[in-house]
Short mmCIF file of C-alpha atoms in Angstrom, two decimals:
data_model
loop_
_atom_site.label_atom_id
_atom_site.label_comp_id
_atom_site.label_asym_id
_atom_site.label_seq_id
_atom_site.Cartn_x
_atom_site.Cartn_y
_atom_site.Cartn_z
CA MET A 248 21.01 -142.53 -124.26
CA ALA A 249 19.95 -139.80 -121.67
CA ARG A 250 23.14 -138.30 -121.86
CA LEU A 251 22.18 -134.69 -122.83
CA ASP A 252 25.42 -134.11 -125.40
CA SER A 253 23.65 -137.31 -127.50
CA MET A 254 20.64 -135.51 -127.33
CA THR A 255 19.02 -133.64 -130.83
CA PRO A 256 19.03 -129.74 -129.82
CA ALA A 257 15.43 -129.21 -129.17
CA LEU A 258 15.15 -132.03 -126.76
CA ARG A 259 18.88 -131.18 -124.68
CA LYS A 260 16.92 -127.81 -124.39
CA HIS A 261 14.01 -129.03 -123.14
CA TYR A 262 15.21 -131.16 -120.25
CA VAL A 263 18.02 -128.07 -119.99
CA ASP A 264 15.02 -125.86 -119.87
CA MET A 265 12.39 -127.84 -116.77
CA ALA A 266 12.02 -126.23 -113.70
CA CYS A 267 13.52 -128.10 -111.31
CA PRO A 268 12.94 -127.07 -106.76
CA LYS A 269 15.19 -126.26 -104.80
CA PHE A 270 15.61 -127.12 -101.31
CA ASP A 271 17.56 -125.39 -98.61
CA ALA A 272 18.48 -128.64 -96.59
CA SER A 273 20.43 -131.55 -97.49
CA PRO A 274 17.91 -134.36 -94.72
CA TRP A 275 20.36 -137.85 -94.32
CA VAL A 276 18.81 -140.86 -91.99
CA VAL A 277 21.53 -143.23 -90.99
CA GLY A 278 20.46 -147.16 -90.75
CA PRO A 279 21.75 -150.72 -90.14
CA PRO A 280 23.73 -152.52 -92.22
CA LEU A 281 22.09 -152.76 -96.15
CA ALA A 282 22.44 -156.54 -95.35
CA ARG A 283 20.05 -155.58 -92.50
CA ARG A 284 17.46 -153.44 -94.21
CA LYS A 285 14.07 -153.64 -94.64
CA VAL A 286 14.26 -152.51 -98.95
CA ALA A 287 10.45 -150.36 -100.60
CA LEU A 288 10.38 -150.17 -104.02
CA ILE A 289 9.08 -146.79 -105.53
CA SER A 290 8.72 -146.17 -108.48
CA THR A 291 7.84 -143.18 -111.05
CA ALA A 292 6.67 -145.11 -113.99
CA GLY A 293 2.54 -144.59 -113.33
CA LEU A 294 2.26 -148.93 -112.32
CA HIS A 295 -0.05 -150.60 -110.78
CA ARG A 296 -2.08 -153.98 -110.94
CA ARG A 297 -3.85 -154.36 -113.66
CA ASP A 298 -7.43 -154.53 -111.95
CA ASP A 299 -6.02 -151.08 -109.96
CA ARG A 300 -6.99 -147.36 -111.34
CA PRO A 301 -5.01 -146.38 -113.78
CA PHE A 302 -3.37 -142.83 -113.55
CA ALA A 303 -5.32 -139.76 -114.43
CA LEU A 304 -3.70 -137.29 -116.40
CA ARG A 305 -1.27 -135.34 -113.88
CA ALA A 306 -1.98 -137.48 -111.34
CA ALA A 307 0.22 -137.22 -107.69
CA ASP A 308 -1.09 -140.14 -105.90
CA TYR A 309 0.51 -143.27 -105.96
CA ARG A 310 -0.58 -147.43 -105.87
CA LEU A 311 0.09 -149.51 -103.68
CA ILE A 312 2.32 -153.14 -104.73
CA PRO A 313 2.52 -156.29 -103.20
CA GLU A 314 4.44 -157.74 -102.74
CA ASP A 315 4.25 -160.94 -103.69
CA THR A 316 2.89 -159.07 -107.06
CA PRO A 317 3.44 -160.93 -110.03
CA ALA A 318 4.70 -159.61 -113.11
CA ALA A 319 1.56 -160.86 -115.61
CA ASP A 320 -0.37 -157.90 -112.95
CA LEU A 321 1.52 -155.27 -113.17
CA VAL A 322 0.46 -152.45 -115.97
CA MET A 323 1.85 -148.56 -116.59
CA SER A 324 -0.60 -145.84 -117.17
CA HIS A 325 2.59 -142.82 -117.29
CA MET A 326 1.18 -140.05 -119.30
CA SER A 327 4.73 -139.08 -121.02
CA THR A 328 5.12 -140.19 -124.53
CA ASN A 329 8.77 -139.36 -124.48
CA TYR A 330 10.57 -142.33 -122.94
CA ASP A 331 10.88 -146.23 -123.78
CA ARG A 332 8.66 -148.74 -122.32
CA THR A 333 9.62 -151.48 -124.66
CA GLY A 334 12.10 -152.98 -121.59
CA PHE A 335 8.92 -152.68 -119.33
CA GLN A 336 6.65 -154.65 -122.65
CA GLN A 337 9.74 -157.03 -122.19
CA ASP A 338 10.96 -157.19 -118.85
CA TRP A 339 9.26 -156.30 -116.07
CA ASN A 340 12.50 -155.98 -113.40
CA VAL A 341 13.64 -153.13 -116.13
CA VAL A 342 12.02 -150.60 -114.67
CA PHE A 343 10.50 -152.21 -110.73
CA PRO A 344 13.06 -154.86 -110.35
CA LEU A 345 10.56 -156.85 -108.04
CA ASP A 346 12.81 -160.75 -108.39
CA ARG A 347 16.27 -158.96 -108.52
CA LEU A 348 15.35 -157.68 -104.47
CA ARG A 349 13.89 -160.82 -104.37
CA GLU A 350 16.99 -162.69 -105.55
CA MET A 351 19.67 -159.35 -103.43
CA CYS A 352 17.65 -160.43 -100.19
CA ALA A 353 17.24 -164.80 -100.33
CA SER A 354 21.54 -164.53 -101.16
CA GLY A 355 21.61 -162.08 -98.26
CA ASP A 356 22.37 -158.53 -99.63
CA ILE A 357 19.53 -156.99 -98.74
CA GLY A 358 17.93 -157.52 -95.07
CA SER A 359 14.06 -158.08 -96.02
CA LEU A 360 11.51 -156.83 -98.42
CA ALA A 361 9.15 -154.46 -97.44
CA ARG A 362 5.45 -155.93 -97.81
CA HIS A 363 4.87 -153.10 -99.69
CA HIS A 364 5.63 -151.45 -102.29
CA TYR A 365 4.60 -148.10 -104.89
CA SER A 366 4.11 -146.66 -108.13
CA PHE A 367 3.88 -143.04 -108.78
CA MET A 368 3.30 -141.20 -111.93
CA GLY A 369 6.08 -138.87 -112.36
CA ALA A 370 4.59 -136.76 -115.19
CA THR A 371 2.91 -134.40 -112.26
CA ASP A 372 2.92 -131.34 -110.30
CA VAL A 373 6.47 -131.51 -108.31
CA LEU A 374 4.84 -130.14 -104.97
CA ALA A 375 1.39 -131.82 -104.75
CA LEU A 376 4.24 -135.19 -104.26
CA GLU A 377 5.39 -133.70 -100.74
CA PRO A 378 1.67 -134.02 -98.64
CA GLN A 379 0.98 -137.66 -100.87
CA ALA A 380 5.21 -138.64 -99.76
CA ARG A 381 4.75 -137.61 -95.96
CA ASP A 382 1.37 -140.31 -95.66
CA LEU A 383 3.75 -142.86 -97.25
CA ALA A 384 6.54 -142.48 -95.17
CA ARG A 385 4.45 -142.22 -91.57
CA ILE A 386 3.54 -146.40 -93.64
CA MET A 387 7.16 -147.29 -94.42
CA ARG A 388 7.53 -146.11 -90.80
CA GLU A 389 4.83 -147.92 -88.98
CA GLU A 390 5.74 -151.54 -91.36
CA GLY A 391 9.03 -151.04 -90.11
CA ALA A 392 10.89 -150.26 -93.36
CA ASP A 393 14.09 -148.48 -93.52
CA ALA A 394 15.50 -147.80 -97.23
CA ALA A 395 13.39 -147.07 -100.13
CA LEU A 396 14.38 -148.02 -103.46
CA LEU A 397 13.12 -144.84 -106.23
CA VAL A 398 13.39 -145.76 -109.51
CA PRO A 399 12.27 -143.04 -112.29
CA VAL A 400 11.33 -143.78 -115.66
CA MET B 11 12.21 -138.25 -108.17
CA GLY B 12 14.90 -136.54 -106.51
CA ALA B 13 12.10 -134.14 -104.94
CA LEU B 14 10.28 -137.38 -103.72
CA GLY B 15 14.47 -138.10 -102.11
CA HIS B 16 14.41 -134.99 -99.45
CA TYR B 17 10.27 -135.56 -99.15
CA LEU B 18 10.87 -138.91 -97.49
CA GLU B 19 14.00 -138.94 -96.19
CA ARG B 20 12.75 -135.51 -94.64
CA GLU B 21 10.05 -138.16 -92.40
CA GLY B 22 12.54 -140.20 -91.56
CA VAL B 23 12.70 -142.51 -94.45
CA ALA B 24 16.86 -142.96 -96.22
CA THR B 25 16.59 -143.28 -99.17
CA THR B 26 18.73 -144.00 -102.87
CA GLN B 27 17.48 -142.77 -106.21
CA ILE B 28 18.54 -144.01 -109.35
CA SER B 29 18.60 -141.16 -111.87
CA LEU B 30 18.79 -140.42 -115.74
CA ILE B 31 18.67 -136.96 -115.75
CA ARG B 32 22.36 -136.09 -114.30
CA LEU B 33 21.33 -132.16 -114.98
CA HIS B 34 18.28 -132.22 -113.01
CA THR B 35 20.00 -134.64 -110.31
CA GLU B 36 22.51 -131.97 -109.96
CA ARG B 37 19.80 -128.88 -109.68
CA ILE B 38 17.98 -131.16 -106.73
CA ALA B 39 20.84 -133.44 -104.89
CA PRO B 40 18.96 -135.72 -103.11
CA PRO B 41 20.56 -137.71 -100.82
CA ARG B 42 21.70 -140.43 -102.14
CA ALA B 43 21.85 -140.67 -106.36
CA LEU B 44 23.07 -143.76 -109.01
CA TRP B 45 23.07 -141.25 -112.15
CA VAL B 46 22.89 -144.45 -115.27
CA PRO B 47 23.79 -143.31 -118.71
CA PHE B 48 20.76 -145.78 -120.60
CA GLU B 49 17.67 -144.05 -122.53
CA LEU B 50 14.50 -143.00 -120.17
CA GLY B 51 12.13 -146.01 -119.51
CA ARG B 52 15.28 -148.37 -119.24
CA PRO B 53 16.81 -147.13 -115.69
CA LEU B 54 18.09 -150.90 -114.69
CA GLY B 55 19.18 -151.01 -118.50
CA PRO B 56 18.68 -154.25 -120.85
CA PRO B 57 15.47 -156.21 -120.65
CA GLY B 58 16.80 -159.92 -119.90
CA ASN B 59 20.26 -159.42 -117.95
CA PRO B 60 19.45 -160.10 -114.97
CA VAL B 61 23.55 -159.90 -114.01
CA PHE B 62 23.45 -156.03 -114.89
CA GLN B 63 20.94 -155.48 -113.24
CA THR B 64 22.04 -157.45 -110.42
CA ARG B 65 25.22 -154.57 -110.75
CA VAL B 66 22.92 -151.67 -111.07
CA LEU B 67 21.32 -152.57 -108.28
CA ARG B 68 23.97 -152.43 -105.91
CA ALA B 69 25.38 -149.99 -107.18
CA ALA B 70 22.27 -147.78 -105.94
CA LEU B 71 21.59 -149.52 -102.33
CA GLY B 72 25.45 -149.17 -101.71
CA LEU B 73 25.18 -146.03 -101.74
CA LEU B 74 22.97 -146.12 -98.89
CA GLU B 75 25.60 -147.28 -96.91
CA ARG B 76 27.94 -144.02 -97.87
CA PRO B 77 28.36 -141.91 -94.58
CA GLU B 78 27.90 -138.61 -95.22
CA GLY B 79 26.04 -137.43 -98.33
CA PRO B 80 24.44 -135.52 -100.46
CA VAL B 81 25.86 -138.12 -102.90
CA LEU B 82 25.79 -138.60 -106.96
CA GLU B 83 27.96 -141.03 -108.22
CA ASP B 84 28.04 -142.52 -111.60
CA PHE B 85 27.58 -145.98 -112.72
CA PRO B 86 30.41 -146.93 -114.89
CA ASP B 87 28.70 -148.64 -117.79
CA ASP B 88 26.63 -148.36 -121.05
CA GLU B 89 24.16 -150.06 -121.28
CA PRO B 90 25.13 -153.46 -123.46
CA THR B 91 23.31 -153.14 -126.78
CA GLY B 92 24.34 -157.17 -127.68
CA ALA B 93 24.82 -157.72 -131.81
CA ALA B 94 22.96 -156.09 -134.47
CA PRO B 95 20.47 -158.42 -135.56
CA ASP B 96 20.57 -158.88 -140.17
CA VAL B 97 17.05 -159.89 -140.01
CA PRO B 98 15.15 -156.00 -140.60
CA LEU B 99 12.04 -155.32 -138.35
CA ALA B 100 9.14 -156.29 -140.84
CA CYS B 101 5.45 -154.53 -140.31
CA PRO B 102 3.01 -157.05 -142.47
CA VAL B 103 1.35 -154.43 -144.15
CA ARG B 104 2.90 -151.79 -146.96
CA PHE B 105 1.25 -148.71 -147.20
CA ALA B 106 2.63 -146.17 -149.85
CA ALA B 107 2.83 -142.55 -148.29
CA ASP B 108 0.81 -140.93 -151.50
CA ALA B 109 -2.02 -142.42 -149.89
CA ALA B 110 -1.46 -141.06 -146.67
CA ASP B 111 -5.02 -138.64 -146.88
CA ALA B 112 -8.03 -141.18 -148.06
CA GLU B 113 -9.17 -142.00 -144.99
CA ASP B 114 -10.75 -145.25 -145.70
CA GLU B 115 -7.29 -146.73 -147.46
CA LEU B 116 -5.76 -145.66 -143.83
CA LEU B 117 -7.75 -147.21 -141.75
CA ARG B 118 -8.48 -150.31 -143.43
CA ALA B 119 -4.20 -150.77 -143.90
CA PHE B 120 -4.64 -149.96 -140.07
CA ARG B 121 -6.44 -153.03 -138.90
CA ALA B 122 -4.93 -155.61 -141.87
CA GLU B 123 -1.33 -154.63 -139.67
CA VAL B 124 -3.09 -154.79 -136.52
CA ASP B 125 -4.46 -158.36 -137.34
CA GLY B 126 -1.22 -159.49 -139.21
CA LEU B 127 0.62 -159.09 -135.85
CA ARG B 128 -1.14 -161.44 -133.85
CA ASN B 129 0.69 -164.44 -133.81
CA TRP B 130 3.65 -162.59 -133.11
CA TYR B 131 1.29 -161.16 -129.67
CA ASP B 132 0.64 -163.87 -128.86
CA GLU B 133 3.75 -165.31 -128.88
CA ALA B 134 4.63 -162.92 -127.41
CA VAL B 135 2.15 -163.72 -124.26
CA TRP B 136 2.46 -166.88 -124.95
CA ARG B 137 6.02 -166.88 -124.02
CA ARG B 138 6.78 -163.77 -121.38
CA ARG B 139 3.31 -165.08 -119.67
CA ARG B 140 2.17 -161.23 -119.39
CA THR B 141 1.15 -158.53 -122.03
CA THR B 142 1.09 -154.92 -121.07
CA ALA B 143 -1.11 -153.93 -123.87
CA ASP B 144 -4.08 -154.39 -122.27
CA ALA B 145 -4.74 -151.88 -119.64
CA THR B 146 -7.46 -150.58 -120.89
CA GLY B 147 -9.26 -154.28 -120.47
CA LEU B 148 -9.94 -154.22 -123.74
CA THR B 149 -8.40 -156.57 -126.65
CA PRO B 150 -6.08 -155.36 -129.83
CA GLU B 151 -9.13 -155.13 -131.91
CA ALA B 152 -11.57 -153.39 -129.89
CA VAL B 153 -8.12 -150.67 -128.49
CA ALA B 154 -7.71 -150.57 -132.84
CA ASP B 155 -11.45 -149.73 -133.15
CA PHE B 156 -11.32 -147.41 -130.37
CA ILE B 157 -8.49 -145.55 -132.38
CA ALA B 158 -10.00 -146.49 -135.35
CA GLY B 159 -12.74 -143.77 -134.37
CA PHE B 160 -10.43 -141.13 -133.16
CA ALA B 161 -8.72 -141.36 -136.76
CA ARG B 162 -11.82 -140.60 -139.06
CA GLY B 163 -12.26 -136.89 -136.26
CA GLY B 164 -14.80 -138.42 -134.10
CA GLU B 165 -15.59 -138.70 -130.60
CA PRO B 166 -16.32 -142.54 -130.26
CA ASP B 167 -18.28 -143.90 -127.35
CA ASN B 168 -15.45 -143.59 -124.06
CA PRO B 169 -15.43 -147.57 -123.03
CA LEU B 170 -14.07 -147.34 -120.29
CA PRO B 171 -16.19 -146.21 -117.51
CA ASP B 172 -14.09 -144.87 -114.79
CA VAL B 173 -11.89 -142.12 -117.11
CA SER B 174 -12.54 -139.26 -119.13
CA LEU B 175 -12.63 -140.22 -123.14
CA GLY B 176 -8.55 -138.19 -123.69
CA ALA B 177 -7.97 -140.94 -120.78
CA ALA B 178 -8.84 -143.60 -122.44
CA LEU B 179 -7.40 -142.39 -126.37
CA LYS B 180 -4.38 -142.23 -123.87
CA MET B 181 -4.31 -145.49 -122.15
CA ALA B 182 -6.03 -146.61 -125.95
CA SER B 183 -2.67 -145.16 -127.60
CA GLU B 184 -0.58 -146.92 -124.91
CA ASP B 185 -1.94 -150.29 -125.63
CA LEU B 186 -1.72 -150.11 -129.12
CA LYS B 187 1.82 -149.14 -129.37
CA ALA B 188 2.55 -151.50 -126.38
CA TYR B 189 0.66 -154.59 -128.81
CA TYR B 190 2.89 -153.39 -131.89
CA ASN B 191 6.23 -153.68 -129.41
CA GLU B 192 4.98 -156.76 -128.33
CA SER B 193 5.10 -158.42 -131.14
CA ILE B 194 8.40 -157.33 -133.15
CA THR B 195 9.75 -158.64 -130.42
CA ALA B 196 9.08 -162.06 -129.44
CA GLN B 197 9.44 -162.76 -133.61
CA PRO B 198 13.26 -164.25 -134.37
CA GLY B 199 16.17 -161.70 -135.08
CA GLY B 200 14.00 -159.02 -132.93
CA THR B 201 15.96 -156.05 -131.43
CA THR B 202 15.63 -155.18 -128.02
CA ASP B 203 17.32 -151.85 -129.02
CA PRO B 204 14.78 -148.59 -127.37
CA VAL B 205 15.49 -145.98 -130.28
CA ARG B 206 15.32 -148.73 -132.94
CA LEU B 207 12.48 -150.33 -132.34
CA GLU B 208 10.65 -146.65 -131.53
CA ASP B 209 11.97 -146.18 -134.79
CA TRP B 210 10.16 -148.85 -136.74
CA PHE B 211 7.35 -147.92 -135.37
CA TRP B 212 7.18 -144.32 -135.85
CA GLY B 213 8.90 -144.42 -139.12
CA GLU B 214 7.16 -147.95 -140.40
CA THR B 215 3.70 -148.66 -139.75
CA VAL B 216 0.61 -147.52 -140.23
CA ALA B 217 -0.66 -147.60 -136.69
CA ALA B 218 1.99 -144.51 -136.60
CA ARG B 219 0.12 -142.41 -139.33
CA VAL B 220 -3.23 -142.90 -137.73
CA LEU B 221 -1.86 -141.56 -134.15
CA ASN B 222 -0.25 -139.07 -135.99
CA GLU B 223 -4.11 -138.02 -137.00
CA ILE B 224 -5.33 -138.10 -133.85
CA ARG B 225 -2.95 -135.77 -132.74
CA LYS B 226 -3.84 -133.60 -135.83
CA HIS B 227 -7.74 -133.49 -134.89
CA CYS B 228 -6.71 -133.44 -131.08
CA GLN B 229 -5.45 -130.12 -131.70
CA GLY B 230 -8.09 -128.46 -133.03
CA ARG B 231 -10.63 -129.16 -130.24
CA ALA B 232 -11.60 -127.41 -127.78
CA GLY B 233 -10.55 -128.47 -123.71
CA ARG B 234 -7.66 -129.59 -122.08
CA GLU B 235 -6.70 -132.73 -122.11
CA TYR B 236 -7.14 -132.27 -126.24
CA ARG B 237 -4.52 -129.67 -126.28
CA MET B 238 -1.97 -132.09 -124.50
CA LEU B 239 -3.21 -135.27 -126.52
CA GLY B 240 -2.58 -132.81 -129.17
CA ASN B 241 0.57 -130.94 -128.71
CA ALA B 242 2.66 -133.90 -126.14
CA LEU B 243 1.09 -137.18 -125.40
CA LEU B 244 0.34 -138.93 -128.46
CA VAL B 245 3.75 -138.59 -130.82
CA PRO B 246 7.03 -138.41 -129.13
CA ARG B 247 8.52 -135.86 -129.46
CA ARG B 248 11.80 -136.68 -130.71
CA GLN B 249 9.60 -138.58 -133.82
CA LEU B 250 7.38 -135.53 -134.39
CA HIS B 251 9.77 -134.09 -137.41
CA ARG B 252 8.77 -137.13 -139.88
CA PHE B 253 4.73 -136.06 -139.66
CA ASP B 254 6.16 -132.43 -140.08
CA ARG B 255 8.73 -133.59 -142.72
CA VAL B 256 5.63 -135.36 -144.77
CA GLN B 257 3.49 -132.65 -144.66
CA GLU B 258 5.52 -130.46 -145.79
CA GLU B 259 6.88 -132.03 -148.61
CA SER B 260 2.51 -132.70 -149.55
#
């Protein structure tokens, strides 16, 4: 489990000592009810289409995952070896819940899905993500996506 | 992940996220986060459980309707584990620990193990209509040959023209583990429990010994990529104790 108190002391220390960026401001964007929102999925699992470029070690860039991407086309090239991949291997929804979001869209829980979803590779310099995220936000606004669901591994 | 929430929200896109390490999310304080008590790598919980996955999603997306923030909420339930299977996870090859120094013997056993899992890999691909064990684009046998080249202490030719040799080794090692895990989880009575699967691979398979041999070779090589591979990218932090213990005993 990802509970710190169930980890070995060495592993717990690793996560406790890990540096986290500090943010002075607390941005807060309001929007319509969930049933009217257009949702984009953003993973940090190092996911990409099979024929797309794998992530380089420590890469901070992102890959596009079009809404109609089938599960069979998605692979993972994250550099870390310290998390479980067997869940994703058996069911992509464990990491990239696009089937579940499609169902929630069909049932009216959410308004619609964005045409594009995205993946970063989480083992990178957090500060290097900032310009990438700015670029991504511009694209999402352009596309009318007004909610991002961020899913780590 | 939390930093991305800040960056996107600052640019006008509302975000909600799943959190796996609560302490980090507390420190970063992104706009909206749902902490889940699941294994790292399983943000939506167990595979093949759409009802549970949807519950997690509803909880995470529901935070978008909160009037103010930042908000960090806890998902109330642990990942359902299901019944423990009666059948122990098995490998097609038994390999004596005291033969670990015999390189040829190790690599013969490794190849026999890879070949022995092939039926179950094919079954897994057929049943799931997908595989994640070919991010390199290589067959499992070609992945095994490439890996074996490193285990001999050499630098095999890079089969992936677009990435460095070190990155190709990393990708191949993940393809190899995916091949083993996709195969073993396709066997009758197989488990989906992440800790059991990890302990099986690192505790029971010849492939794990081969990857550990490569880890040691990488530690002895010059260059940043080899250092990263030797220190962190081939064997999980929480599995290193197995090999350290074996080395101490021998």
